[in-house]
Amino acid sequence: MSAQLKVMVIDDEPIVGKRLGPALEKMGCQTETFVDPAAALGRLAECEFDVVVTDVRMDEVDGIGVLERVKALSKRTKVIMITGYATLEVAHEALAKGAFDFIAKPFKPEDLRQAVARAAEALGIQGPGAAASQA
Amino acid sequence: MPDDKQPAEPERGQAATVEGRYERIKAAEAARQALLTRPRFSFRTQIFLGFFLAFLFSFGIATSMVITIYLVENKMKFLEIASEYVTEIQQARRFEKNYFLYGTNLQDALEQVYLAKTILEKNSDELLRVAGDKRDSMIIPHLQRYEELLKRLAALESEPDSPRLNQKKKEIEMEVRQHGQEMVSFAQDVMTKEKESMARMVARSRNIHVLSFAVASIFMVYIAYFLGSSLLGTVNRFQGYAQRIAAGDFTPITPIRRFRDEFTELAITINQMLQELEAHEATLVQSHKMRAVGTLTAGVAHELNNPLNNITLTAHALLEDYREMNDDDRREMLGDLVNEAGRAQSIIKNLLDFARESGAQVEPLDLVALLKDTTHLAANQIKLSGIKMEFSATDNLPRVHGDAQQLQQVFLNLILNAMDASPKGGKIQVLVVPADEPNFVAVKIIDFGSGIPEHILGSIFDPFFTTKTKGKGTGLGLSVSQGIVAKHGGRIMVSSREGQGSTFSVVLPITTLPARIGGNMPRSGALS
């Protein structure tokens, strides 16, 4: 169980969490979804996640804020940014601050699964399939 | 429901545009016709006519003066002849008296009569001219009779022994005295009359000249006043037109006077220019709007990508797990698809409604609703910039009369300006409140940014004035906005403190003042 990939999804669009949760669980991840970034940050303080998927533009705390907080709490956590409108500036900033990947909306569930798989590999966890077999 | 409505609206908008343009062209053409159909009476003709009349008048005065001088000259000449003649005959009479008293000087008297006759003969023509038939009927017969009588006396003298000499002499003496008397008194009488007539003529001529001078002065003053005032009046009128046009009222100039003149051509040219200006202004407003649309693109793209992403994710989830799902899950997902598609549609519609070129459609507007739409349009862009927007409005505000699209453009422009002026994490306040003056509503857009330095505050509404870097601003936003608001009978005011932020207030008249707004709105009843 401990080897199961822990993924957090933050997006103020409820449908994103509703769809990505099951999609990631299908590949063996343990997923928590949040609509409110502030609540998500609270949860992050309680528990370390392997991968955080966050929308860039949100009202209270934006994706960059989430990224900074995650990196401050846990260096090893991989952050995947998703955004509806990627400007070069934001992309640069995100990568400079240690974002693992950058996905533009609209994307397919498979795109995210591949990104998460790459993140797991980078973390040294054997692919999602391996994680599932370990469980 | 949106499916039924959407295709109908753009068509209506375009139809209104075409109709609006047609109306304006028709109004301009009607003004042109009205200007041209009046009879032509140009200023050139008026000036020419004035000078011609003045010339005729002076010519008349000069002619009458020449004639008077000629007549006076004649009278003087006549008086000269008459006085010479009178001198001669008076001398003759003196000799005649001597003869009758002392028996001497008869030959001298005859000689004087000859002299008098010579004077008459020498000046016969002139005498005829000045004295008319009096020469032959009175003057000459008298003289001839006198001469004849004197000759008879001389004949009597040559034969002194003739019988009844003294008696005959006495008879002739009577007649001679009588004729001599008559001759002199008649000549003196004529002279007196001529003198009087000449004095009258001179006096009359003087009166005529004084009167003509007075009349000529009045006439000249009138012509100067008439030409001057009609010229200056027209120039002033055109100055009024220029001010009106500068204020953004492009109503064609219509004829005011009954005649056509040089200014008519100017009016026609100005009307043509107005049409061009209007077309240019429409283009300017539209291109500026497209710039605003361009600025909104980032926000719209982000806003649009969210529902698109939701649709993609949901559709893929359906594809992948269709079989494992129960009916309720499938139904929920299909519902999400429909909702998100609708959301995408309304985002696009919102932007297109704003971007679409439309004719001026003036209608009573709920400013609060309009501002809500506008802030919604800009909301994403503002969120992207990390700025908060607060909106508050007084309840139950009266409606204003105006063009929703154009006013929305103004408010959007001010909101985007406020956004540019605000620092990241800043705040923009949008207020819709009653204005300080009655019957006006104010929309205040407040930012807490850098503020506008006092020395440029006066020029921010000038065309092409911009503080933004090259390529970021055209400098036309506030100028175009002010033009639009002025057309609505309102104005934009600004107060700013460096380092503390700026407040832009758009003040618009409410609909209870239809006459005033109608007067200020162009394109509504150009010819009335």
Tab-separated table of C-alpha atoms in Angstrom, chain A residues 3 14-15 23-25 31 40 47 49 60 68 77 81 108-109 112 116 118 128:
chain	number	residue	atom	x	y	z
A	3	ALA	CA	4.254	1.992	-2.570
A	14	PRO	CA	-15.283	20.384	-10.226
A	15	ILE	CA	-15.595	18.219	-13.353
A	23	ALA	CA	-8.920	7.979	-14.394
A	24	LEU	CA	-5.836	8.010	-12.160
A	25	GLU	CA	-7.213	5.394	-9.771
A	31	THR	CA	-6.043	10.092	-5.582
A	40	ALA	CA	-5.581	21.444	-0.719
A	47	CYS	CA	0.461	14.441	4.380
A	49	PHE	CA	1.985	13.387	-1.841
A	60	GLU	CA	-7.491	32.151	-3.928
A	68	GLU	CA	5.968	27.036	-4.263
A	77	THR	CA	6.999	15.809	-4.777
A	81	MET	CA	0.746	22.104	-14.024
A	108	LYS	CA	-7.107	13.649	-22.621
A	109	PRO	CA	-7.040	11.559	-19.427
A	112	LEU	CA	-2.184	13.074	-17.734
A	116	VAL	CA	2.000	10.906	-13.941
A	118	ARG	CA	6.813	9.736	-16.065
A	128	PRO	CA	1.958	2.716	-12.127
